[in-house]
Amino acid sequence: MTATIALVDDDRNILTSVSIALQADGFSTRVYSDGEAALKALIDNPPDLAVLDIKMPKMDGLELLRRLREKSQIPVIFLTSKDDELDEALGLAMGADDYIAKPFSQRLLIARIRAILRRAEAPAVALGAGEEPPQPVLVRGRLSMDPARHRVTWNGGPVTLTVTEFLILETLAQRPGIVKTRNQLMDAAYQDDIYVDDRTIDSHIKRIRRKFRQVDSEFDAIETLYGAGYRFSEE
C-alpha cells in the first residue's frame, strides 16, 4: 500500500519540489503551508509520516509537534536551519524521530523517510492474520515490551513511545546490566548507514526517561555511564 507523507512548510518551493520527488518515488503526499492548517488534518486523518519545518508563521513546527504528540505518535522528521542546535535538541526532546538541516538533499530525506517507515511497519508485518506474535513479550522487572503490538508498560501503566524510542529502549532492555554505547544505540534505531550524532541519542534517552517518570516519578532504570554509554538496570 502506498505510504502517505504530510509536508508542512511555509516555503512553497520546498513543498512543490519535495512533493514531486516523493511522488516520483512512489509516495502519496499532502501539503500544508502552516502549522495551524496542518494540526487538525494530521490528527483527524493521520499520514504515515510527517515532515515539519521549524520556522513557520502562525504556529511553528515545535509547537505543532508538541500539540501533535498530545494526540498522536505518528513518525515525524523535522527540518531545521543549518547549525541551529537548539531547534534540533528541542525537537528531539519533544518526540521527533529524526531531523534534517536545511539545505538538504532530497535523496537523503527520502532515505530517512524510508528507514523510519520500515521501522514503524515491522511490527505490523510480523503479525499476520491468525498468527501468534513472532517476538515474545520482553519482561524486565516492572518493564513489559510487546514488539509485535508496539506496547510498553511500566508497573502495569502504559507508556507511549515513538518508534525510535521503542527501539532504543528495547536494545537496552534485551541485555540488562550491559552497557550500550551511543554508536550501538544509533545502529539499532537508525539503520541503513544513516548518520546521526551523539546529541540525537542523548535527547531520545531524556525523553524516554521523562515519559516513564510520568508513570513512576522514581523511575531510574536507565543508567548513564559517562564516557561509555547507557545501560538498563533490571530490578
PDB file of N, CA and C in Angstrom, residues 171-226:
ATOM      1  N   THR A 171      16.657  -2.219  22.814  1.00  0.00           N
ATOM      2  CA  THR A 171      18.068  -2.593  22.728  1.00  0.00           C
ATOM      3  C   THR A 171      18.711  -2.622  24.111  1.00  0.00           C
ATOM      4  N   LEU A 172      18.379  -1.654  24.951  1.00  0.00           N
ATOM      5  CA  LEU A 172      18.920  -1.625  26.310  1.00  0.00           C
ATOM      6  C   LEU A 172      18.350  -2.759  27.162  1.00  0.00           C
ATOM      7  N   ALA A 173      17.041  -2.987  27.050  1.00  0.00           N
ATOM      8  CA  ALA A 173      16.371  -3.954  27.925  1.00  0.00           C
ATOM      9  C   ALA A 173      16.678  -5.402  27.552  1.00  0.00           C
ATOM     10  N   GLN A 174      17.091  -5.641  26.330  1.00  0.00           N
ATOM     11  CA  GLN A 174      17.370  -7.018  25.915  1.00  0.00           C
ATOM     12  C   GLN A 174      18.520  -7.624  26.712  1.00  0.00           C
ATOM     13  N   ARG A 175      19.468  -6.779  27.160  1.00  0.00           N
ATOM     14  CA  ARG A 175      20.606  -7.281  27.927  1.00  0.00           C
ATOM     15  C   ARG A 175      20.820  -6.387  29.148  1.00  0.00           C
ATOM     16  N   PRO A 176      20.028  -6.583  30.184  1.00  0.00           N
ATOM     17  CA  PRO A 176      20.154  -5.744  31.388  1.00  0.00           C
ATOM     18  C   PRO A 176      21.569  -5.797  31.966  1.00  0.00           C
ATOM     19  N   GLY A 177      22.021  -4.653  32.420  1.00  0.00           N
ATOM     20  CA  GLY A 177      23.335  -4.572  33.034  1.00  0.00           C
ATOM     21  C   GLY A 177      24.478  -4.387  32.063  1.00  0.00           C
ATOM     22  N   ILE A 178      24.217  -4.627  30.769  1.00  0.00           N
ATOM     23  CA  ILE A 178      25.259  -4.481  29.748  1.00  0.00           C
ATOM     24  C   ILE A 178      25.232  -3.059  29.204  1.00  0.00           C
ATOM     25  N   VAL A 179      26.389  -2.421  29.183  1.00  0.00           N
ATOM     26  CA  VAL A 179      26.475  -1.047  28.687  1.00  0.00           C
ATOM     27  C   VAL A 179      26.395  -1.040  27.169  1.00  0.00           C
ATOM     28  N   LYS A 180      25.514  -0.198  26.645  1.00  0.00           N
ATOM     29  CA  LYS A 180      25.408   0.010  25.202  1.00  0.00           C
ATOM     30  C   LYS A 180      25.963   1.382  24.874  1.00  0.00           C
ATOM     31  N   THR A 181      26.894   1.417  23.951  1.00  0.00           N
ATOM     32  CA  THR A 181      27.451   2.701  23.542  1.00  0.00           C
ATOM     33  C   THR A 181      26.429   3.472  22.707  1.00  0.00           C
ATOM     34  N   ARG A 182      26.667   4.743  22.547  1.00  0.00           N
ATOM     35  CA  ARG A 182      25.783   5.545  21.697  1.00  0.00           C
ATOM     36  C   ARG A 182      25.785   5.010  20.269  1.00  0.00           C
ATOM     37  N   ASN A 183      26.948   4.559  19.797  1.00  0.00           N
ATOM     38  CA  ASN A 183      27.004   4.013  18.434  1.00  0.00           C
ATOM     39  C   ASN A 183      26.144   2.766  18.296  1.00  0.00           C
ATOM     40  N   GLN A 184      26.129   1.911  19.308  1.00  0.00           N
ATOM     41  CA  GLN A 184      25.294   0.707  19.258  1.00  0.00           C
ATOM     42  C   GLN A 184      23.810   1.069  19.256  1.00  0.00           C
ATOM     43  N   LEU A 185      23.449   2.077  20.032  1.00  0.00           N
ATOM     44  CA  LEU A 185      22.055   2.510  20.054  1.00  0.00           C
ATOM     45  C   LEU A 185      21.673   3.172  18.738  1.00  0.00           C
ATOM     46  N   MET A 186      22.608   3.914  18.147  1.00  0.00           N
ATOM     47  CA  MET A 186      22.351   4.501  16.830  1.00  0.00           C
ATOM     48  C   MET A 186      22.106   3.418  15.795  1.00  0.00           C
ATOM     49  N   ASP A 187      22.927   2.365  15.831  1.00  0.00           N
ATOM     50  CA  ASP A 187      22.777   1.279  14.860  1.00  0.00           C
ATOM     51  C   ASP A 187      21.428   0.588  14.998  1.00  0.00           C
ATOM     52  N   ALA A 188      20.937   0.469  16.236  1.00  0.00           N
ATOM     53  CA  ALA A 188      19.654  -0.193  16.465  1.00  0.00           C
ATOM     54  C   ALA A 188      18.485   0.657  15.997  1.00  0.00           C
ATOM     55  N   ALA A 189      18.591   1.969  16.210  1.00  0.00           N
ATOM     56  CA  ALA A 189      17.458   2.852  15.922  1.00  0.00           C
ATOM     57  C   ALA A 189      17.522   3.491  14.543  1.00  0.00           C
ATOM     58  N   TYR A 190      18.724   3.638  14.010  1.00  0.00           N
ATOM     59  CA  TYR A 190      18.906   4.297  12.706  1.00  0.00           C
ATOM     60  C   TYR A 190      19.706   3.370  11.818  1.00  0.00           C
ATOM     61  N   GLN A 191      18.999   2.589  11.029  1.00  0.00           N
ATOM     62  CA  GLN A 191      19.657   1.617  10.181  1.00  0.00           C
ATOM     63  C   GLN A 191      19.996   2.227   8.818  1.00  0.00           C
ATOM     64  N   ASP A 192      20.470   1.385   7.919  1.00  0.00           N
ATOM     65  CA  ASP A 192      20.773   1.783   6.536  1.00  0.00           C
ATOM     66  C   ASP A 192      21.893   2.806   6.453  1.00  0.00           C
ATOM     67  N   ASP A 193      22.866   2.719   7.378  1.00  0.00           N
ATOM     68  CA  ASP A 193      24.045   3.592   7.345  1.00  0.00           C
ATOM     69  C   ASP A 193      23.696   5.072   7.391  1.00  0.00           C
ATOM     70  N   ILE A 194      22.590   5.400   8.040  1.00  0.00           N
ATOM     71  CA  ILE A 194      22.211   6.808   8.193  1.00  0.00           C
ATOM     72  C   ILE A 194      22.928   7.374   9.406  1.00  0.00           C
ATOM     73  N   TYR A 195      23.600   8.496   9.227  1.00  0.00           N
ATOM     74  CA  TYR A 195      24.395   9.071  10.314  1.00  0.00           C
ATOM     75  C   TYR A 195      23.555   9.995  11.179  1.00  0.00           C
ATOM     76  N   VAL A 196      23.674   9.805  12.489  1.00  0.00           N
ATOM     77  CA  VAL A 196      23.159  10.772  13.456  1.00  0.00           C
ATOM     78  C   VAL A 196      24.254  10.967  14.491  1.00  0.00           C
ATOM     79  N   ASP A 197      24.207  12.083  15.217  1.00  0.00           N
ATOM     80  CA  ASP A 197      25.272  12.327  16.181  1.00  0.00           C
ATOM     81  C   ASP A 197      24.836  11.960  17.590  1.00  0.00           C
ATOM     82  N   ASP A 198      25.785  12.087  18.526  1.00  0.00           N
ATOM     83  CA  ASP A 198      25.532  11.687  19.908  1.00  0.00           C
ATOM     84  C   ASP A 198      24.366  12.444  20.519  1.00  0.00           C
ATOM     85  N   ARG A 199      24.219  13.691  20.154  1.00  0.00           N
ATOM     86  CA  ARG A 199      23.168  14.534  20.733  1.00  0.00           C
ATOM     87  C   ARG A 199      21.786  13.942  20.468  1.00  0.00           C
ATOM     88  N   THR A 200      21.617  13.302  19.323  1.00  0.00           N
ATOM     89  CA  THR A 200      20.332  12.716  18.981  1.00  0.00           C
ATOM     90  C   THR A 200      19.960  11.597  19.951  1.00  0.00           C
ATOM     91  N   ILE A 201      20.892  10.684  20.216  1.00  0.00           N
ATOM     92  CA  ILE A 201      20.623   9.590  21.147  1.00  0.00           C
ATOM     93  C   ILE A 201      20.375  10.126  22.551  1.00  0.00           C
ATOM     94  N   ASP A 202      21.185  11.077  22.995  1.00  0.00           N
ATOM     95  CA  ASP A 202      21.005  11.650  24.329  1.00  0.00           C
ATOM     96  C   ASP A 202      19.619  12.274  24.483  1.00  0.00           C
ATOM     97  N   SER A 203      19.152  12.961  23.454  1.00  0.00           N
ATOM     98  CA  SER A 203      17.839  13.597  23.515  1.00  0.00           C
ATOM     99  C   SER A 203      16.731  12.558  23.592  1.00  0.00           C
ATOM    100  N   HIS A 204      16.866  11.458  22.838  1.00  0.00           N
ATOM    101  CA  HIS A 204      15.866  10.396  22.902  1.00  0.00           C
ATOM    102  C   HIS A 204      15.844   9.746  24.285  1.00  0.00           C
ATOM    103  N   ILE A 205      17.007   9.523  24.871  1.00  0.00           N
ATOM    104  CA  ILE A 205      17.072   8.925  26.212  1.00  0.00           C
ATOM    105  C   ILE A 205      16.379   9.829  27.229  1.00  0.00           C
ATOM    106  N   LYS A 206      16.604  11.128  27.143  1.00  0.00           N
ATOM    107  CA  LYS A 206      15.964  12.060  28.071  1.00  0.00           C
ATOM    108  C   LYS A 206      14.444  11.996  27.948  1.00  0.00           C
ATOM    109  N   ARG A 207      13.967  11.884  26.722  1.00  0.00           N
ATOM    110  CA  ARG A 207      12.519  11.833  26.537  1.00  0.00           C
ATOM    111  C   ARG A 207      11.943  10.506  27.026  1.00  0.00           C
ATOM    112  N   ILE A 208      12.648   9.413  26.813  1.00  0.00           N
ATOM    113  CA  ILE A 208      12.183   8.120  27.326  1.00  0.00           C
ATOM    114  C   ILE A 208      12.062   8.183  28.845  1.00  0.00           C
ATOM    115  N   ARG A 209      13.083   8.710  29.498  1.00  0.00           N
ATOM    116  CA  ARG A 209      13.037   8.834  30.956  1.00  0.00           C
ATOM    117  C   ARG A 209      11.857   9.694  31.396  1.00  0.00           C
ATOM    118  N   ARG A 210      11.654  10.798  30.697  1.00  0.00           N
ATOM    119  CA  ARG A 210      10.567  11.709  31.069  1.00  0.00           C
ATOM    120  C   ARG A 210       9.209  11.006  30.964  1.00  0.00           C
ATOM    121  N   LYS A 211       9.025  10.213  29.922  1.00  0.00           N
ATOM    122  CA  LYS A 211       7.756   9.507  29.747  1.00  0.00           C
ATOM    123  C   LYS A 211       7.535   8.474  30.849  1.00  0.00           C
ATOM    124  N   PHE A 212       8.591   7.755  31.232  1.00  0.00           N
ATOM    125  CA  PHE A 212       8.444   6.769  32.294  1.00  0.00           C
ATOM    126  C   PHE A 212       8.189   7.437  33.638  1.00  0.00           C
ATOM    127  N   ARG A 213       8.773   8.610  33.835  1.00  0.00           N
ATOM    128  CA  ARG A 213       8.573   9.306  35.108  1.00  0.00           C
ATOM    129  C   ARG A 213       7.177   9.916  35.223  1.00  0.00           C
ATOM    130  N   GLN A 214       6.464   9.998  34.124  1.00  0.00           N
ATOM    131  CA  GLN A 214       5.061  10.380  34.203  1.00  0.00           C
ATOM    132  C   GLN A 214       4.221   9.246  34.792  1.00  0.00           C
ATOM    133  N   VAL A 215       4.724   8.011  34.661  1.00  0.00           N
ATOM    134  CA  VAL A 215       4.058   6.846  35.241  1.00  0.00           C
ATOM    135  C   VAL A 215       4.603   6.554  36.640  1.00  0.00           C
ATOM    136  N   ASP A 216       5.922   6.742  36.799  1.00  0.00           N
ATOM    137  CA  ASP A 216       6.598   6.473  38.075  1.00  0.00           C
ATOM    138  C   ASP A 216       7.655   7.553  38.279  1.00  0.00           C
ATOM    139  N   SER A 217       7.399   8.457  39.193  1.00  0.00           N
ATOM    140  CA  SER A 217       8.297   9.598  39.393  1.00  0.00           C
ATOM    141  C   SER A 217       9.691   9.181  39.847  1.00  0.00           C
ATOM    142  N   GLU A 218       9.839   7.941  40.348  1.00  0.00           N
ATOM    143  CA  GLU A 218      11.138   7.469  40.819  1.00  0.00           C
ATOM    144  C   GLU A 218      11.838   6.552  39.814  1.00  0.00           C
ATOM    145  N   PHE A 219      11.350   6.535  38.582  1.00  0.00           N
ATOM    146  CA  PHE A 219      11.953   5.674  37.559  1.00  0.00           C
ATOM    147  C   PHE A 219      13.439   6.025  37.374  1.00  0.00           C
ATOM    148  N   ASP A 220      14.300   5.012  37.493  1.00  0.00           N
ATOM    149  CA  ASP A 220      15.735   5.230  37.298  1.00  0.00           C
ATOM    150  C   ASP A 220      16.403   4.014  36.658  1.00  0.00           C
ATOM    151  N   ALA A 221      15.633   3.260  35.873  1.00  0.00           N
ATOM    152  CA  ALA A 221      16.141   2.007  35.320  1.00  0.00           C
ATOM    153  C   ALA A 221      17.126   2.206  34.174  1.00  0.00           C
ATOM    154  N   ILE A 222      17.146   3.389  33.570  1.00  0.00           N
ATOM    155  CA  ILE A 222      18.124   3.661  32.512  1.00  0.00           C
ATOM    156  C   ILE A 222      19.260   4.471  33.118  1.00  0.00           C
ATOM    157  N   GLU A 223      20.432   3.863  33.195  1.00  0.00           N
ATOM    158  CA  GLU A 223      21.579   4.492  33.831  1.00  0.00           C
ATOM    159  C   GLU A 223      22.529   5.060  32.788  1.00  0.00           C
ATOM    160  N   THR A 224      23.107   6.206  33.102  1.00  0.00           N
ATOM    161  CA  THR A 224      24.122   6.818  32.252  1.00  0.00           C
ATOM    162  C   THR A 224      25.500   6.456  32.782  1.00  0.00           C
ATOM    163  N   LEU A 225      26.354   5.905  31.938  1.00  0.00           N
ATOM    164  CA  LEU A 225      27.745   5.640  32.271  1.00  0.00           C
ATOM    165  C   LEU A 225      28.583   6.642  31.491  1.00  0.00           C
ATOM    166  N   TYR A 226      28.974   7.708  32.162  1.00  0.00           N
ATOM    167  CA  TYR A 226      29.615   8.820  31.477  1.00  0.00           C
ATOM    168  C   TYR A 226      30.895   8.357  30.762  1.00  0.00           C
TER     169      TYR A 226
END
